[in-house]
C-alpha cells in the first residue's frame, strides 16, 4: 500500500486538466447492461472505482476494454451471470447500480447488500421500494437482494429523500418498462442528467433529468451509443481549494463552472478570486481566506463531497465558522486527523465549529474515506513541515492521479510504498 509524503508551503501555480466525473462514469458504465449494442464512453477517468465496476461488468459477462487512455468500449451482449457478489459490492457501494439494469433486461438479479460504510449507514431502501413499485418481487436472502420481475410497469414514485444512485437505478429500470414512470423528488445532480443523456442516445425517452421530476416513457429495447462523460466537478472543486489554501494561482481546465456554482460562490465569499473562462476557471488564493459558514445540501446546494476539502481551507482561515453536514451522518472522519495537524475544530452533532489558526503543522495522518483523504492532502499542502498521508487507496478510488497533478502544479508530493 502506498502513502503520500508532502512537504507543505509551496503555492501551486500552473494549469491542470480535470478528468471525467467518477460519479457519472459509474452509472453510465452500468447503463451499458441495458443494451446488446456497443456503448462507447469518452473521458472515462482511470481510477479505482471505475476499475471496480469494469471488473463487476466483466464478472457478469460483459466485454469492456480501454481504447486509448480515456475511452471505454462496452458490450453487454454476452451477459451470462446475474449476480453482483459481496467481494465487489463491499469495496464500492455504487455496484448496486447494476440492479436496475439487470432486472430491466434480464428480469432477475441477485446483488449483495452494500452493508455499512465509513460515512453512515447509507441504506438502499429507496432503490428497493422504487423497484418494487415498478413491479419487482424483492426478498433479502443471506445478505443478498434477490429480485425478479415480469416486465417493469411504469409507476409514479416519490423519493422521501433525494438519492443520487437511487434516482439513477430507477431511471435505468424504467427506461425499459411498459408505460410511463414519474420520479418525484428525484436527485438533480448533473451526473443524473448525464446518465439521462446517454440513455436518450440509446433510444430511451427521458425528460426532466436534472430537475426534481423526471418522466420516463418506457421503450422495448435500447441500442448502442457514443457519449462523452461530463467533467468531475468534485475534482475541479478540490483543485480550486488546493489553489486557494496554498495562496497559489491555478488554471483549472476542462471543467464546467455551471456545475460548481455553490462551491465557487462560497470560495468567493471566503475571498478567493475565481474567474470563469471558456474552458474552465482560474483560481487565485488570497493571503488568508475568510471564514464562511457552510451547509451541505443536495445539488444545486453545496456538495457533501466538497465538505471535507472546504473544512481544510477553513482550518487556516481568518475567523471562525460552522460547517454543517446535512446529507450524511458521520461524515467528519477528517476532523480528528486535522486536529493532529494543529487545527481548532469542535464537533457537535452534525455541525463542526472551526476556528482558523495561523498555521497547521505537518503530521502523519490517514483517513477512512475518499473526500476525507483529499482534505488531509490539502491541509498537508499548506502545513509547515512534512506530512505523510496513509491509506491512499481511498484517494485512488476517486481521483485520477491526484498526486501527479498536484506535483505538476509545483507541490512537493511524493508517493512512496508504505
Ligand atoms: C452519491 C454519490 C456520492 C455523494 C452522494 C450525495 C455516486 C456514485 N455517489 O452517493 O459521492 O456523496 O451521492 O451527493 O454517485 N438514502 C436513504 N435510502 C436510500 C438511499 C439513500 O436513506 O435508499 C439516504 C442516504 O443515507 C443519504 C441520502 O439519502 O443520507 C443521500 O444519499 P444518496 O444520494 O443515495 O447517496 P449515493 O447515491 O450513495
CSV table of N, CA, C and O in Angstrom, one decimal, residues 28-106:
chain,number,residue,atom,x,y,z
A,28,UNK,N,-23.1,5.4,-15.9
A,28,UNK,CA,-23.1,5.3,-17.3
A,28,UNK,C,-22.5,3.9,-17.8
A,28,UNK,O,-23.0,3.3,-18.7
A,29,UNK,N,-21.5,3.4,-17.1
A,29,UNK,CA,-21.0,2.1,-17.4
A,29,UNK,C,-22.0,1.0,-17.0
A,29,UNK,O,-22.3,0.1,-17.8
A,30,UNK,N,-22.7,1.2,-15.9
A,30,UNK,CA,-23.8,0.2,-15.5
A,30,UNK,C,-24.9,0.2,-16.6
A,30,UNK,O,-25.5,-0.8,-16.9
A,31,UNK,N,-25.2,1.4,-17.2
A,31,UNK,CA,-26.2,1.5,-18.2
A,31,UNK,C,-25.9,0.7,-19.4
A,31,UNK,O,-26.9,0.3,-20.2
A,32,UNK,N,-24.7,0.4,-19.6
A,32,UNK,CA,-24.3,-0.5,-20.8
A,32,UNK,C,-25.0,-1.8,-20.7
A,32,UNK,O,-25.2,-2.5,-21.7
A,33,UNK,N,-25.4,-2.3,-19.5
A,33,UNK,CA,-26.1,-3.6,-19.3
A,33,UNK,C,-27.4,-3.6,-20.0
A,33,UNK,O,-28.0,-4.6,-20.2
A,34,UNK,N,-28.0,-2.4,-20.2
A,34,UNK,CA,-29.4,-2.3,-20.7
A,34,UNK,C,-29.5,-2.7,-22.2
A,34,UNK,O,-30.6,-2.8,-22.7
A,35,UNK,N,-28.4,-2.8,-22.9
A,35,UNK,CA,-28.4,-3.0,-24.3
A,35,UNK,C,-27.5,-4.1,-24.8
A,35,UNK,O,-26.5,-4.4,-24.2
A,36,UNK,N,-27.8,-4.6,-26.0
A,36,UNK,CA,-26.9,-5.6,-26.6
A,36,UNK,C,-25.9,-4.8,-27.4
A,36,UNK,O,-24.9,-5.4,-27.9
A,37,UNK,N,-26.2,-3.6,-27.7
A,37,UNK,CA,-25.3,-2.8,-28.6
A,37,UNK,C,-24.0,-2.3,-27.9
A,37,UNK,O,-23.9,-2.4,-26.6
A,38,UNK,N,-23.1,-1.8,-28.7
A,38,UNK,CA,-21.8,-1.3,-28.1
A,38,UNK,C,-22.0,0.1,-27.5
A,38,UNK,O,-22.6,1.0,-28.2
A,39,UNK,N,-21.6,0.3,-26.3
A,39,UNK,CA,-21.6,1.7,-25.7
A,39,UNK,C,-20.1,2.1,-25.7
A,39,UNK,O,-19.2,1.5,-25.2
A,40,UNK,N,-19.9,3.3,-26.3
A,40,UNK,CA,-18.6,3.9,-26.3
A,40,UNK,C,-18.6,5.1,-25.4
A,40,UNK,O,-19.3,6.1,-25.6
A,41,UNK,N,-17.8,5.1,-24.4
A,41,UNK,CA,-17.7,6.2,-23.4
A,41,UNK,C,-16.4,6.9,-23.6
A,41,UNK,O,-15.3,6.2,-23.5
A,42,UNK,N,-16.4,8.2,-23.8
A,42,UNK,CA,-15.2,9.0,-23.8
A,42,UNK,C,-15.0,9.7,-22.5
A,42,UNK,O,-16.0,10.0,-21.8
A,43,UNK,N,-13.8,10.1,-22.2
A,43,UNK,CA,-13.5,10.9,-21.0
A,43,UNK,C,-13.8,10.1,-19.7
A,43,UNK,O,-14.2,10.6,-18.7
A,44,UNK,N,-13.4,8.8,-19.8
A,44,UNK,CA,-13.6,7.9,-18.6
A,44,UNK,C,-12.4,8.1,-17.7
A,44,UNK,O,-11.2,7.9,-18.2
A,45,UNK,N,-12.6,8.4,-16.4
A,45,UNK,CA,-11.4,8.6,-15.6
A,45,UNK,C,-10.8,7.3,-15.2
A,45,UNK,O,-11.5,6.3,-15.0
A,46,UNK,N,-9.5,7.2,-15.1
A,46,UNK,CA,-8.8,6.0,-14.7
A,46,UNK,C,-8.6,6.0,-13.2
A,46,UNK,O,-7.6,6.6,-12.7
A,47,UNK,N,-9.5,5.5,-12.5
A,47,UNK,CA,-9.4,5.5,-11.1
A,47,UNK,C,-10.0,4.2,-10.5
A,47,UNK,O,-10.7,3.4,-11.2
A,48,UNK,N,-9.8,3.9,-9.2
A,48,UNK,CA,-10.1,2.7,-8.6
A,48,UNK,C,-11.6,2.2,-8.8
A,48,UNK,O,-11.9,1.1,-9.1
A,49,UNK,N,-12.5,3.1,-8.5
A,49,UNK,CA,-13.9,2.8,-8.6
A,49,UNK,C,-14.3,2.4,-10.0
A,49,UNK,O,-15.2,1.5,-10.2
A,50,UNK,N,-13.7,3.0,-11.0
A,50,UNK,CA,-14.0,2.6,-12.4
A,50,UNK,C,-13.5,1.2,-12.7
A,50,UNK,O,-14.2,0.4,-13.3
A,51,UNK,N,-12.3,1.0,-12.2
A,51,UNK,CA,-11.7,-0.4,-12.3
A,51,UNK,C,-12.7,-1.4,-11.7
A,51,UNK,O,-12.9,-2.5,-12.2
A,52,UNK,N,-13.2,-1.1,-10.5
A,52,UNK,CA,-14.1,-2.0,-9.8
A,52,UNK,C,-15.4,-2.3,-10.6
A,52,UNK,O,-15.8,-3.4,-10.7
A,53,UNK,N,-16.0,-1.2,-11.2
A,53,UNK,CA,-17.2,-1.5,-11.9
A,53,UNK,C,-16.9,-2.3,-13.2
A,53,UNK,O,-17.7,-3.1,-13.6
A,54,UNK,N,-15.8,-2.0,-13.8
A,54,UNK,CA,-15.4,-2.8,-15.0
A,54,UNK,C,-15.2,-4.2,-14.7
A,54,UNK,O,-15.6,-5.1,-15.4
A,55,UNK,N,-14.6,-4.5,-13.5
A,55,UNK,CA,-14.5,-5.9,-13.0
A,55,UNK,C,-15.8,-6.5,-12.8
A,55,UNK,O,-16.0,-7.7,-13.2
A,56,UNK,N,-16.7,-5.8,-12.2
A,56,UNK,CA,-18.1,-6.3,-12.0
A,56,UNK,C,-18.8,-6.6,-13.3
A,56,UNK,O,-19.4,-7.7,-13.5
A,57,UNK,N,-18.7,-5.7,-14.3
A,57,UNK,CA,-19.3,-5.9,-15.6
A,57,UNK,C,-18.7,-7.1,-16.3
A,57,UNK,O,-19.4,-7.9,-16.9
A,58,UNK,N,-17.4,-7.3,-16.1
A,58,UNK,CA,-16.7,-8.5,-16.7
A,58,UNK,C,-17.2,-9.7,-16.1
A,58,UNK,O,-17.5,-10.8,-16.7
A,59,UNK,N,-17.4,-9.7,-14.7
A,59,UNK,CA,-17.9,-10.8,-14.0
A,59,UNK,C,-19.3,-11.2,-14.5
A,59,UNK,O,-19.6,-12.4,-14.5
A,60,UNK,N,-20.1,-10.2,-14.8
A,60,UNK,CA,-21.4,-10.6,-15.3
A,60,UNK,C,-21.4,-11.1,-16.8
A,60,UNK,O,-22.4,-11.7,-17.2
A,61,UNK,N,-20.3,-10.9,-17.4
A,61,UNK,CA,-20.2,-11.5,-18.8
A,61,UNK,C,-20.1,-10.4,-19.9
A,61,UNK,O,-20.1,-10.7,-21.1
A,62,UNK,N,-20.1,-9.1,-19.5
A,62,UNK,CA,-20.0,-8.0,-20.5
A,62,UNK,C,-18.5,-7.9,-20.9
A,62,UNK,O,-17.6,-8.3,-20.2
A,63,UNK,N,-18.3,-7.4,-22.1
A,63,UNK,CA,-17.0,-7.2,-22.6
A,63,UNK,C,-16.7,-5.7,-22.5
A,63,UNK,O,-17.4,-4.9,-23.1
A,64,UNK,N,-15.6,-5.4,-21.8
A,64,UNK,CA,-15.3,-4.0,-21.7
A,64,UNK,C,-13.8,-3.9,-21.9
A,64,UNK,O,-13.0,-4.7,-21.4
A,65,UNK,N,-13.4,-2.9,-22.7
A,65,UNK,CA,-12.0,-2.7,-22.9
A,65,UNK,C,-11.6,-1.2,-23.1
A,65,UNK,O,-12.5,-0.5,-23.6
A,66,UNK,N,-10.5,-0.8,-22.6
A,66,UNK,CA,-10.0,0.5,-22.8
A,66,UNK,C,-9.6,0.7,-24.3
A,66,UNK,O,-8.9,-0.2,-24.8
A,67,UNK,N,-9.9,1.8,-24.9
A,67,UNK,CA,-9.5,2.2,-26.2
A,67,UNK,C,-8.7,3.4,-26.0
A,67,UNK,O,-9.3,4.5,-25.8
A,68,UNK,N,-7.4,3.4,-26.1
A,68,UNK,CA,-6.6,4.5,-25.8
A,68,UNK,C,-6.6,4.8,-24.3
A,68,UNK,O,-7.0,4.0,-23.5
A,69,UNK,N,-6.3,6.1,-23.9
A,69,UNK,CA,-6.2,6.3,-22.5
A,69,UNK,C,-7.5,6.6,-21.8
A,69,UNK,O,-7.7,6.4,-20.6
A,70,UNK,N,-8.5,7.2,-22.5
A,70,UNK,CA,-9.7,7.6,-21.8
A,70,UNK,C,-11.0,7.2,-22.4
A,70,UNK,O,-12.0,7.8,-22.2
A,71,UNK,N,-11.0,6.2,-23.2
A,71,UNK,CA,-12.2,5.7,-23.9
A,71,UNK,C,-12.4,4.3,-23.5
A,71,UNK,O,-11.5,3.5,-23.5
A,72,UNK,N,-13.7,3.9,-23.2
A,72,UNK,CA,-14.0,2.6,-22.9
A,72,UNK,C,-15.1,2.1,-23.9
A,72,UNK,O,-16.1,2.8,-24.2
A,73,UNK,N,-14.9,0.9,-24.4
A,73,UNK,CA,-15.9,0.3,-25.3
A,73,UNK,C,-16.5,-0.9,-24.4
A,73,UNK,O,-15.8,-1.7,-23.8
A,74,UNK,N,-17.8,-0.9,-24.4
A,74,UNK,CA,-18.5,-1.9,-23.5
A,74,UNK,C,-19.6,-2.5,-24.4
A,74,UNK,O,-20.4,-1.9,-25.0
A,75,UNK,N,-19.6,-3.9,-24.3
A,75,UNK,CA,-20.7,-4.6,-25.0
A,75,UNK,C,-21.2,-5.7,-24.0
A,75,UNK,O,-20.5,-6.5,-23.6
A,76,UNK,N,-22.5,-5.6,-23.7
A,76,UNK,CA,-23.1,-6.5,-22.7
A,76,UNK,C,-24.0,-7.5,-23.4
A,76,UNK,O,-24.9,-8.1,-22.8
A,77,UNK,N,-23.7,-7.9,-24.6
A,77,UNK,CA,-24.4,-8.9,-25.4
A,77,UNK,C,-24.3,-10.3,-24.7
A,77,UNK,O,-25.3,-11.0,-24.6
A,78,UNK,N,-23.1,-10.6,-24.2
A,78,UNK,CA,-22.8,-11.9,-23.7
A,78,UNK,C,-23.0,-12.1,-22.2
A,78,UNK,O,-22.5,-13.0,-21.6
A,79,UNK,N,-23.8,-11.2,-21.6
A,79,UNK,CA,-24.0,-11.3,-20.1
A,79,UNK,C,-24.6,-12.7,-19.8
A,79,UNK,O,-25.6,-13.1,-20.4
A,80,UNK,N,-24.0,-13.4,-18.9
A,80,UNK,CA,-24.5,-14.8,-18.6
A,80,UNK,C,-24.7,-15.0,-17.1
A,80,UNK,O,-25.2,-16.0,-16.6
A,81,UNK,N,-24.2,-14.0,-16.3
A,81,UNK,CA,-24.3,-14.1,-14.8
A,81,UNK,C,-25.1,-12.9,-14.3
A,81,UNK,O,-24.9,-11.8,-14.8
A,82,UNK,N,-26.0,-13.1,-13.4
A,82,UNK,CA,-26.9,-12.0,-12.9
A,82,UNK,C,-26.6,-11.7,-11.5
A,82,UNK,O,-27.5,-11.3,-10.8
A,83,UNK,N,-25.4,-12.0,-11.0
A,83,UNK,CA,-25.2,-11.8,-9.6
A,83,UNK,C,-24.0,-10.9,-9.3
A,83,UNK,O,-22.9,-11.1,-9.9
A,84,UNK,N,-24.2,-9.8,-8.5
A,84,UNK,CA,-23.1,-9.0,-8.1
A,84,UNK,C,-22.6,-9.4,-6.7
A,84,UNK,O,-23.3,-9.3,-5.7
A,85,UNK,N,-21.4,-10.0,-6.7
A,85,UNK,CA,-21.0,-10.7,-5.4
A,85,UNK,C,-20.5,-9.7,-4.3
A,85,UNK,O,-20.1,-8.5,-4.7
A,86,UNK,N,-20.6,-10.1,-3.1
A,86,UNK,CA,-20.2,-9.3,-1.9
A,86,UNK,C,-18.8,-8.7,-2.1
A,86,UNK,O,-18.6,-7.5,-1.8
A,87,UNK,N,-17.9,-9.5,-2.6
A,87,UNK,CA,-16.5,-9.1,-2.6
A,87,UNK,C,-16.4,-7.8,-3.5
A,87,UNK,O,-15.6,-6.9,-3.1
A,88,UNK,N,-17.2,-7.6,-4.5
A,88,UNK,CA,-17.1,-6.4,-5.3
A,88,UNK,C,-18.0,-5.3,-4.7
A,88,UNK,O,-17.6,-4.1,-4.7
A,89,UNK,N,-19.2,-5.6,-4.2
A,89,UNK,CA,-20.1,-4.6,-3.7
A,89,UNK,C,-19.5,-4.0,-2.5
A,89,UNK,O,-19.6,-2.8,-2.2
A,90,UNK,N,-18.8,-4.8,-1.6
A,90,UNK,CA,-18.4,-4.2,-0.4
A,90,UNK,C,-17.3,-3.2,-0.6
A,90,UNK,O,-17.1,-2.3,0.2
A,91,UNK,N,-16.5,-3.3,-1.7
A,91,UNK,CA,-15.5,-2.3,-1.9
A,91,UNK,C,-16.1,-1.0,-2.6
A,91,UNK,O,-15.4,0.0,-2.5
A,92,UNK,N,-17.3,-1.1,-3.1
A,92,UNK,CA,-17.8,0.0,-3.8
A,92,UNK,C,-19.4,-0.1,-3.8
A,92,UNK,O,-20.0,-0.8,-4.5
A,93,UNK,N,-20.0,0.8,-2.9
A,93,UNK,CA,-21.4,0.8,-2.8
A,93,UNK,C,-22.2,1.0,-4.2
A,93,UNK,O,-23.2,0.4,-4.4
A,94,UNK,N,-21.5,1.8,-5.0
A,94,UNK,CA,-22.2,2.1,-6.3
A,94,UNK,C,-22.4,0.9,-7.2
A,94,UNK,O,-23.1,0.9,-8.2
A,95,UNK,N,-21.8,-0.3,-6.8
A,95,UNK,CA,-22.1,-1.5,-7.5
A,95,UNK,C,-23.6,-1.8,-7.6
A,95,UNK,O,-24.0,-2.5,-8.5
A,96,UNK,N,-24.3,-1.3,-6.6
A,96,UNK,CA,-25.8,-1.5,-6.6
A,96,UNK,C,-26.4,-1.0,-7.8
A,96,UNK,O,-27.6,-1.3,-8.2
A,97,UNK,N,-25.7,-0.1,-8.6
A,97,UNK,CA,-26.2,0.4,-9.8
A,97,UNK,C,-26.5,-0.6,-10.9
A,97,UNK,O,-27.2,-0.3,-11.9
A,98,UNK,N,-26.0,-1.8,-10.7
A,98,UNK,CA,-26.3,-2.9,-11.7
A,98,UNK,C,-27.7,-3.5,-11.5
A,98,UNK,O,-28.2,-4.2,-12.4
A,99,UNK,N,-28.3,-3.2,-10.4
A,99,UNK,CA,-29.5,-3.9,-10.0
A,99,UNK,C,-30.7,-3.5,-11.0
A,99,UNK,O,-31.3,-4.4,-11.6
A,100,UNK,N,-30.9,-2.2,-11.2
A,100,UNK,CA,-32.0,-1.8,-12.1
A,100,UNK,C,-31.8,-2.3,-13.5
A,100,UNK,O,-32.7,-2.9,-14.1
A,101,UNK,N,-30.6,-2.1,-14.1
A,101,UNK,CA,-30.4,-2.5,-15.5
A,101,UNK,C,-30.5,-4.1,-15.6
A,101,UNK,O,-31.1,-4.5,-16.6
A,102,UNK,N,-30.0,-4.8,-14.7
A,102,UNK,CA,-30.1,-6.3,-14.8
A,102,UNK,C,-31.5,-6.7,-14.8
A,102,UNK,O,-32.0,-7.6,-15.6
A,103,UNK,N,-32.3,-6.2,-13.9
A,103,UNK,CA,-33.7,-6.5,-13.8
A,103,UNK,C,-34.4,-6.1,-15.0
A,103,UNK,O,-35.3,-6.9,-15.5
A,104,UNK,N,-34.1,-4.9,-15.5
A,104,UNK,CA,-34.9,-4.4,-16.7
A,104,UNK,C,-34.7,-5.3,-17.9
A,104,UNK,O,-35.6,-5.6,-18.6
A,105,UNK,N,-33.4,-5.8,-18.1
A,105,UNK,CA,-33.1,-6.5,-19.3
A,105,UNK,C,-33.3,-8.0,-19.1
A,105,UNK,O,-33.8,-8.7,-20.0
A,106,UNK,N,-32.9,-8.5,-18.0
A,106,UNK,CA,-32.9,-10.0,-17.8
A,106,UNK,C,-33.9,-10.5,-16.8
A,106,UNK,O,-34.0,-11.7,-16.6
